Amino acid sequence: MTDIPHPFPYQGSKRKLAARILAYLPARAERLVEPFAGSAAVTLAAARQQRARRFLLNDLHAPLTRLWHAILHAPEPLADDYEALWTQQQGQERAFFDRVRDDFNRSQEPHCLLYLLARCVKAAVRYNASGEFNNSPDNRRLGMRPAAMRRNLLATASLLHDNTEVQCRDYREVLAEARPGDVVYLDPPYQGVTESANHRYCQGLRRDDFAAALDDLNRRGIPFLVSYDGRTGDKVHGQPLPAELKLHRIELPVGRSSQATLLGKDEATVESLYLSASIHRCANLPP
């Protein structure tokens, strides 16, 4: 699915896994709900394949949801603003990044965030204790070229403009309002990344609260899929979801990690995908 638009890079994006995740979705859903939208890679892939009639993108990170709103409803002005920043940086890339970062921390403007994501290290959203975006630029690259960015923004808007709602709410509120006909895909942050010195997310994710929300979906018969934990070589990222939820766990190979490549190691990354019972039955998988 190489024709799927990619409006901005984002750490943890499921862009490379989207096709394999979609393989477990029902053939046609009324609505696909992403409570942790991020770069919305699964929604974009599902929209391209017409796997749902409507979509809901939610993220608690308010600047990100404002960026999504701009992408869907004002892609041309957003592309113009990004091009202006990209062009102005020439010859002063590091200092210019710092100025845009300062501007974003004051204004929260979507085009500033788009530029920062295009240029920052590992495309990671990180904030300091004062709530200021504090990631540094990746000085090896200047960000997506304006013409490519414009194509991606316009293609994304074409796919999602008429059938997608964008929200900025706690994931539990979104899940509580899920209804029959919905399919929910959840891609929360890995455990341990929300309480570090450089906060990557606006709010931590308590495992017990998350499990309780999934249990409620189970009781109401709302089908869902969860990307939750994983491993790189022998290093495990996070605890598995509780067995009491009766989810079917599948391992999806991601490939050799970039860090392993840099260190000359042969360590592959594998991510877990959990399927609710109703998804498991639809996919006709062995017990």
mmCIF file of C-alpha atoms in Angstrom:
data_model
loop_
_atom_site.group_PDB
_atom_site.id
_atom_site.type_symbol
_atom_site.label_atom_id
_atom_site.label_comp_id
_atom_site.label_asym_id
_atom_site.label_seq_id
_atom_site.Cartn_x
_atom_site.Cartn_y
_atom_site.Cartn_z
ATOM 1 C CA MET A 1 0.000 0.000 0.000
ATOM 2 C CA THR A 2 2.601 2.482 -1.131
ATOM 3 C CA ASP A 3 -0.025 5.030 -2.258
ATOM 4 C CA ILE A 4 -1.156 5.808 1.297
ATOM 5 C CA PRO A 5 -0.318 9.418 2.226
ATOM 6 C CA HIS A 6 2.065 10.064 5.098
ATOM 7 C CA PRO A 7 1.482 13.660 6.311
ATOM 8 C CA PHE A 8 4.104 13.678 9.044
ATOM 9 C CA PRO A 9 6.554 11.330 10.751
ATOM 10 C CA TYR A 10 5.707 10.299 14.304
ATOM 11 C CA GLN A 11 7.549 8.119 16.776
ATOM 12 C CA GLY A 12 5.706 4.834 17.247
ATOM 13 C CA SER A 13 3.760 5.198 14.009
ATOM 14 C CA LYS A 14 2.233 1.960 12.743
ATOM 15 C CA ARG A 15 2.804 2.904 9.116
ATOM 16 C CA LYS A 16 4.940 -0.188 8.407
ATOM 17 C CA LEU A 17 2.490 -2.496 10.192
ATOM 18 C CA ALA A 18 -0.780 -0.965 8.993
ATOM 19 C CA ALA A 19 -1.418 -3.510 6.239
ATOM 20 C CA ARG A 20 -0.916 -6.428 8.621
ATOM 21 C CA ILE A 21 -3.110 -4.832 11.278
ATOM 22 C CA LEU A 22 -5.875 -4.245 8.725
ATOM 23 C CA ALA A 23 -5.823 -7.938 7.889
ATOM 24 C CA TYR A 24 -7.620 -8.553 11.200
ATOM 25 C CA LEU A 25 -10.306 -5.886 10.809
ATOM 26 C CA PRO A 26 -13.842 -6.839 9.760
ATOM 27 C CA ALA A 27 -14.415 -6.409 6.049
ATOM 28 C CA ARG A 28 -16.496 -3.244 6.471
ATOM 29 C CA ALA A 29 -17.081 -1.322 9.689
ATOM 30 C CA GLU A 30 -19.519 1.499 10.260
ATOM 31 C CA ARG A 31 -16.826 3.508 12.050
ATOM 32 C CA LEU A 32 -13.159 3.005 12.940
ATOM 33 C CA VAL A 33 -12.192 4.694 16.203
ATOM 34 C CA GLU A 34 -8.574 5.565 17.126
ATOM 35 C CA PRO A 35 -8.425 6.912 20.709
ATOM 36 C CA PHE A 36 -4.619 7.370 20.468
ATOM 37 C CA ALA A 37 -4.461 8.723 16.942
ATOM 38 C CA GLY A 38 -0.841 9.894 16.642
ATOM 39 C CA SER A 39 -0.064 9.815 12.916
ATOM 40 C CA ALA A 40 -3.304 7.850 12.235
ATOM 41 C CA ALA A 41 -1.460 5.339 10.064
ATOM 42 C CA VAL A 42 -4.097 2.633 10.541
ATOM 43 C CA THR A 43 -6.966 5.017 9.824
ATOM 44 C CA LEU A 44 -5.286 6.230 6.634
ATOM 45 C CA ALA A 45 -4.688 2.674 5.451
ATOM 46 C CA ALA A 46 -8.274 1.704 6.290
ATOM 47 C CA ALA A 47 -9.628 4.738 4.454
ATOM 48 C CA ARG A 48 -7.577 3.880 1.383
ATOM 49 C CA GLN A 49 -9.041 0.363 1.416
ATOM 50 C CA GLN A 50 -12.554 1.652 2.254
ATOM 51 C CA ARG A 51 -12.670 -0.573 5.330
ATOM 52 C CA ALA A 52 -14.970 1.785 7.250
ATOM 53 C CA ARG A 53 -17.580 4.363 6.348
ATOM 54 C CA ARG A 54 -16.489 6.882 8.966
ATOM 55 C CA PHE A 55 -13.521 7.539 11.256
ATOM 56 C CA LEU A 56 -12.843 9.115 14.631
ATOM 57 C CA LEU A 57 -9.361 10.431 15.409
ATOM 58 C CA ASN A 58 -8.765 11.298 19.040
ATOM 59 C CA ASP A 59 -5.623 12.317 20.881
ATOM 60 C CA LEU A 60 -5.145 13.991 24.246
ATOM 61 C CA HIS A 61 -2.299 16.051 22.793
ATOM 62 C CA ALA A 62 -4.230 19.197 21.851
ATOM 63 C CA PRO A 63 -1.644 20.681 19.428
ATOM 64 C CA LEU A 64 -1.658 17.392 17.527
ATOM 65 C CA THR A 65 -5.438 17.394 17.174
ATOM 66 C CA ARG A 66 -5.279 21.002 15.972
ATOM 67 C CA LEU A 67 -2.750 19.871 13.376
ATOM 68 C CA TRP A 68 -5.108 17.109 12.282
ATOM 69 C CA HIS A 69 -7.951 19.599 11.999
ATOM 70 C CA ALA A 70 -5.795 21.835 9.809
ATOM 71 C CA ILE A 71 -4.776 18.886 7.621
ATOM 72 C CA LEU A 72 -8.397 17.865 7.050
ATOM 73 C CA HIS A 73 -9.950 21.329 6.659
ATOM 74 C CA ALA A 74 -7.191 23.706 5.526
ATOM 75 C CA PRO A 75 -4.478 21.640 3.830
ATOM 76 C CA GLU A 76 -3.464 24.292 1.272
ATOM 77 C CA PRO A 77 -2.790 27.080 3.807
ATOM 78 C CA LEU A 78 -0.995 24.566 6.024
ATOM 79 C CA ALA A 79 1.185 23.509 3.093
ATOM 80 C CA ASP A 80 1.918 27.170 2.319
ATOM 81 C CA ASP A 81 2.958 27.875 5.913
ATOM 82 C CA TYR A 82 5.145 24.772 6.039
ATOM 83 C CA GLU A 83 6.832 25.710 2.767
ATOM 84 C CA ALA A 84 7.609 29.178 4.123
ATOM 85 C CA LEU A 85 9.297 27.694 7.207
ATOM 86 C CA TRP A 86 11.167 25.057 5.220
ATOM 87 C CA THR A 87 12.494 27.685 2.818
ATOM 88 C CA GLN A 88 13.480 30.170 5.523
ATOM 89 C CA GLN A 89 15.604 27.598 7.346
ATOM 90 C CA GLN A 90 18.169 27.319 4.546
ATOM 91 C CA GLY A 91 21.672 28.104 5.810
ATOM 92 C CA GLN A 92 20.598 28.502 9.437
ATOM 93 C CA GLU A 93 18.942 25.172 10.069
ATOM 94 C CA ARG A 94 19.775 24.663 13.744
ATOM 95 C CA ALA A 95 19.113 28.222 14.892
ATOM 96 C CA PHE A 96 15.928 28.362 12.825
ATOM 97 C CA PHE A 97 14.630 25.118 14.378
ATOM 98 C CA ASP A 98 15.138 26.641 17.835
ATOM 99 C CA ARG A 99 13.200 29.761 16.837
ATOM 100 C CA VAL A 100 10.299 27.739 15.465
ATOM 101 C CA ARG A 101 10.309 25.626 18.636
ATOM 102 C CA ASP A 102 10.090 28.806 20.728
ATOM 103 C CA ASP A 103 7.293 30.097 18.488
ATOM 104 C CA PHE A 104 5.400 26.833 18.882
ATOM 105 C CA ASN A 105 5.732 26.882 22.663
ATOM 106 C CA ARG A 106 4.157 30.354 22.656
ATOM 107 C CA SER A 107 1.537 29.913 19.945
ATOM 108 C CA GLN A 108 0.873 26.153 19.505
ATOM 109 C CA GLU A 109 0.359 26.858 15.792
ATOM 110 C CA PRO A 110 -0.200 23.697 13.690
ATOM 111 C CA HIS A 111 2.332 24.618 10.986
ATOM 112 C CA CYS A 112 5.033 25.023 13.644
ATOM 113 C CA LEU A 113 4.324 21.562 15.019
ATOM 114 C CA LEU A 114 4.329 20.118 11.507
ATOM 115 C CA TYR A 115 7.776 21.602 10.879
ATOM 116 C CA LEU A 116 9.107 20.372 14.244
ATOM 117 C CA LEU A 117 7.854 16.842 13.616
ATOM 118 C CA ALA A 118 9.434 16.857 10.176
ATOM 119 C CA ARG A 119 12.830 17.782 11.609
ATOM 120 C CA CYS A 120 13.122 16.642 15.236
ATOM 121 C CA VAL A 121 15.066 13.605 16.444
ATOM 122 C CA LYS A 122 13.109 10.362 15.930
ATOM 123 C CA ALA A 123 9.972 12.434 15.194
ATOM 124 C CA ALA A 124 9.322 12.313 18.944
ATOM 125 C CA VAL A 125 6.952 14.642 20.774
ATOM 126 C CA ARG A 126 8.718 15.448 24.033
ATOM 127 C CA TYR A 127 8.013 18.109 26.638
ATOM 128 C CA ASN A 128 9.931 19.386 29.632
ATOM 129 C CA ALA A 129 8.529 19.808 33.146
ATOM 130 C CA SER A 130 7.195 23.244 32.163
ATOM 131 C CA GLY A 131 5.148 21.788 29.325
ATOM 132 C CA GLU A 132 7.427 23.112 26.576
ATOM 133 C CA PHE A 133 8.334 21.102 23.496
ATOM 134 C CA ASN A 134 12.036 20.393 23.995
ATOM 135 C CA ASN A 135 13.172 17.830 21.434
ATOM 136 C CA SER A 136 16.218 18.712 19.307
ATOM 137 C CA PRO A 137 16.593 18.750 15.522
ATOM 138 C CA ASP A 138 17.993 15.850 13.583
ATOM 139 C CA ASN A 139 20.738 17.793 11.838
ATOM 140 C CA ARG A 140 21.122 15.106 9.177
ATOM 141 C CA ARG A 141 17.871 16.088 7.506
ATOM 142 C CA LEU A 142 15.870 19.202 6.684
ATOM 143 C CA GLY A 143 12.411 17.644 6.801
ATOM 144 C CA MET A 144 10.072 16.600 4.035
ATOM 145 C CA ARG A 145 10.411 18.793 0.945
ATOM 146 C CA PRO A 146 7.519 21.223 0.476
ATOM 147 C CA ALA A 147 6.216 19.659 -2.752
ATOM 148 C CA ALA A 148 6.076 16.195 -1.156
ATOM 149 C CA MET A 149 4.493 17.621 1.992
ATOM 150 C CA ARG A 150 1.813 19.370 -0.063
ATOM 151 C CA ARG A 151 0.996 16.152 -1.928
ATOM 152 C CA ASN A 152 0.698 14.227 1.341
ATOM 153 C CA LEU A 153 -1.452 16.865 3.029
ATOM 154 C CA LEU A 154 -3.834 17.167 0.090
ATOM 155 C CA ALA A 155 -4.088 13.390 -0.347
ATOM 156 C CA THR A 156 -4.816 12.943 3.362
ATOM 157 C CA ALA A 157 -7.518 15.601 3.274
ATOM 158 C CA SER A 158 -9.049 13.959 0.210
ATOM 159 C CA LEU A 159 -9.278 10.637 2.064
ATOM 160 C CA LEU A 160 -10.607 11.896 5.392
ATOM 161 C CA HIS A 161 -12.164 15.349 5.019
ATOM 162 C CA ASP A 162 -15.789 14.268 4.567
ATOM 163 C CA ASN A 163 -15.937 11.275 6.881
ATOM 164 C CA THR A 164 -13.673 11.979 9.857
ATOM 165 C CA GLU A 165 -14.210 13.594 13.241
ATOM 166 C CA VAL A 166 -11.253 14.870 15.282
ATOM 167 C CA GLN A 167 -11.465 15.027 19.069
ATOM 168 C CA CYS A 168 -9.161 15.872 21.981
ATOM 169 C CA ARG A 169 -10.423 13.864 24.952
ATOM 170 C CA ASP A 170 -9.337 11.271 27.478
ATOM 171 C CA TYR A 171 -9.325 7.859 25.816
ATOM 172 C CA ARG A 172 -11.717 6.509 28.463
ATOM 173 C CA GLU A 173 -14.375 9.026 27.461
ATOM 174 C CA VAL A 174 -14.002 8.014 23.824
ATOM 175 C CA LEU A 175 -14.251 4.300 24.620
ATOM 176 C CA ALA A 176 -17.270 4.816 26.858
ATOM 177 C CA GLU A 177 -19.134 6.264 23.865
ATOM 178 C CA ALA A 178 -18.173 3.480 21.418
ATOM 179 C CA ARG A 179 -21.291 1.883 20.004
ATOM 180 C CA PRO A 180 -22.380 -1.149 17.952
ATOM 181 C CA GLY A 181 -20.940 -0.936 14.453
ATOM 182 C CA ASP A 182 -17.692 0.583 15.693
ATOM 183 C CA VAL A 183 -14.302 -1.089 15.558
ATOM 184 C CA VAL A 184 -11.696 0.362 17.905
ATOM 185 C CA TYR A 185 -7.953 0.345 17.268
ATOM 186 C CA LEU A 186 -5.822 1.363 20.245
ATOM 187 C CA ASP A 187 -2.145 2.214 20.042
ATOM 188 C CA PRO A 188 -1.262 3.654 23.461
ATOM 189 C CA PRO A 189 2.281 4.652 24.405
ATOM 190 C CA TYR A 190 4.598 1.904 25.578
ATOM 191 C CA GLN A 191 4.705 1.541 29.329
ATOM 192 C CA GLY A 192 7.484 3.569 30.895
ATOM 193 C CA VAL A 193 7.671 6.411 28.373
ATOM 194 C CA THR A 194 5.224 8.759 30.123
ATOM 195 C CA GLU A 195 6.990 9.286 33.437
ATOM 196 C CA SER A 196 10.547 9.986 32.269
ATOM 197 C CA ALA A 197 12.383 13.306 32.609
ATOM 198 C CA ASN A 198 11.459 14.207 29.018
ATOM 199 C CA HIS A 199 7.734 13.558 28.893
ATOM 200 C CA ARG A 200 6.754 12.143 25.515
ATOM 201 C CA TYR A 201 3.030 12.369 26.192
ATOM 202 C CA CYS A 202 0.726 14.762 27.965
ATOM 203 C CA GLN A 203 -0.661 12.106 30.288
ATOM 204 C CA GLY A 204 0.514 8.787 31.628
ATOM 205 C CA LEU A 205 -1.383 5.576 30.958
ATOM 206 C CA ARG A 206 -2.139 3.484 34.027
ATOM 207 C CA ARG A 207 -2.240 -0.198 33.104
ATOM 208 C CA ASP A 208 -5.114 -0.998 35.480
ATOM 209 C CA ASP A 209 -7.271 1.814 34.108
ATOM 210 C CA PHE A 210 -6.511 0.746 30.561
ATOM 211 C CA ALA A 211 -7.406 -2.893 31.304
ATOM 212 C CA ALA A 212 -10.672 -1.788 32.913
ATOM 213 C CA ALA A 213 -11.595 0.227 29.820
ATOM 214 C CA LEU A 214 -10.899 -2.791 27.599
ATOM 215 C CA ASP A 215 -12.962 -5.005 29.900
ATOM 216 C CA ASP A 216 -15.878 -2.612 29.462
ATOM 217 C CA LEU A 217 -15.549 -2.890 25.665
ATOM 218 C CA ASN A 218 -15.599 -6.661 26.027
ATOM 219 C CA ARG A 219 -18.745 -6.605 28.148
ATOM 220 C CA ARG A 220 -20.506 -4.375 25.610
ATOM 221 C CA GLY A 221 -19.391 -6.487 22.653
ATOM 222 C CA ILE A 222 -17.426 -3.692 20.933
ATOM 223 C CA PRO A 223 -14.680 -5.284 18.778
ATOM 224 C CA PHE A 224 -11.182 -3.896 19.265
ATOM 225 C CA LEU A 225 -7.502 -4.392 18.489
ATOM 226 C CA VAL A 226 -4.619 -3.198 20.678
ATOM 227 C CA SER A 227 -0.947 -2.614 19.914
ATOM 228 C CA TYR A 228 0.530 -2.648 23.388
ATOM 229 C CA ASP A 229 3.838 -4.322 24.159
ATOM 230 C CA GLY A 230 6.765 -5.733 22.215
ATOM 231 C CA ARG A 231 10.367 -6.791 22.316
ATOM 232 C CA THR A 232 13.693 -6.067 20.634
ATOM 233 C CA GLY A 233 15.964 -9.059 20.801
ATOM 234 C CA ASP A 234 15.763 -10.206 24.419
ATOM 235 C CA LYS A 235 14.604 -6.823 25.726
ATOM 236 C CA VAL A 236 10.886 -6.771 26.502
ATOM 237 C CA HIS A 237 8.926 -3.507 26.290
ATOM 238 C CA GLY A 238 6.091 -3.538 28.808
ATOM 239 C CA GLN A 239 4.007 -6.220 30.481
ATOM 240 C CA PRO A 240 1.438 -8.198 28.482
ATOM 241 C CA LEU A 241 -2.207 -7.287 28.914
ATOM 242 C CA PRO A 242 -4.040 -9.268 31.638
ATOM 243 C CA ALA A 243 -5.075 -12.801 30.726
ATOM 244 C CA GLU A 244 -8.518 -12.112 32.244
ATOM 245 C CA LEU A 245 -9.380 -10.011 29.203
ATOM 246 C CA LYS A 246 -9.261 -13.192 27.077
ATOM 247 C CA LEU A 247 -7.525 -11.488 24.157
ATOM 248 C CA HIS A 248 -5.768 -13.289 21.339
ATOM 249 C CA ARG A 249 -2.142 -12.126 21.104
ATOM 250 C CA ILE A 250 -0.274 -12.073 17.794
ATOM 251 C CA GLU A 251 3.339 -11.072 17.242
ATOM 252 C CA LEU A 252 4.040 -8.855 14.237
ATOM 253 C CA PRO A 253 7.684 -8.647 13.115
ATOM 254 C CA VAL A 254 8.783 -5.053 12.493
ATOM 255 C CA GLY A 255 12.306 -5.803 11.312
ATOM 256 C CA ARG A 256 15.770 -4.937 12.479
ATOM 257 C CA SER A 257 15.784 -1.876 14.704
ATOM 258 C CA SER A 258 17.699 1.216 13.613
ATOM 259 C CA GLN A 259 19.545 1.235 16.926
ATOM 260 C CA ALA A 260 20.640 -2.372 16.424
ATOM 261 C CA THR A 261 21.875 -1.501 12.941
ATOM 262 C CA LEU A 262 23.961 1.373 14.315
ATOM 263 C CA LEU A 263 25.499 -0.931 16.926
ATOM 264 C CA GLY A 264 26.128 -3.758 14.472
ATOM 265 C CA LYS A 265 23.702 -6.066 16.255
ATOM 266 C CA ASP A 266 21.251 -8.486 14.705
ATOM 267 C CA GLU A 267 18.241 -7.663 16.878
ATOM 268 C CA ALA A 268 14.779 -7.680 15.366
ATOM 269 C CA THR A 269 11.828 -5.780 16.827
ATOM 270 C CA VAL A 270 8.497 -7.550 17.314
ATOM 271 C CA GLU A 271 5.263 -5.817 18.355
ATOM 272 C CA SER A 272 2.231 -7.455 19.937
ATOM 273 C CA LEU A 273 -1.266 -7.079 18.537
ATOM 274 C CA TYR A 274 -4.148 -8.126 20.795
ATOM 275 C CA LEU A 275 -7.527 -9.067 19.311
ATOM 276 C CA SER A 276 -10.789 -9.032 21.221
ATOM 277 C CA ALA A 277 -12.889 -12.206 21.069
ATOM 278 C CA SER A 278 -15.228 -10.792 18.407
ATOM 279 C CA ILE A 279 -12.300 -9.740 16.201
ATOM 280 C CA HIS A 280 -10.706 -13.156 16.727
ATOM 281 C CA ARG A 281 -13.862 -14.927 15.544
ATOM 282 C CA CYS A 282 -14.203 -12.690 12.474
ATOM 283 C CA ALA A 283 -10.589 -13.368 11.520
ATOM 284 C CA ASN A 284 -11.259 -17.137 11.775
ATOM 285 C CA LEU A 285 -8.049 -17.720 13.718
ATOM 286 C CA PRO A 286 -7.219 -20.895 15.642
ATOM 287 C CA PRO A 287 -7.981 -20.773 19.384
#
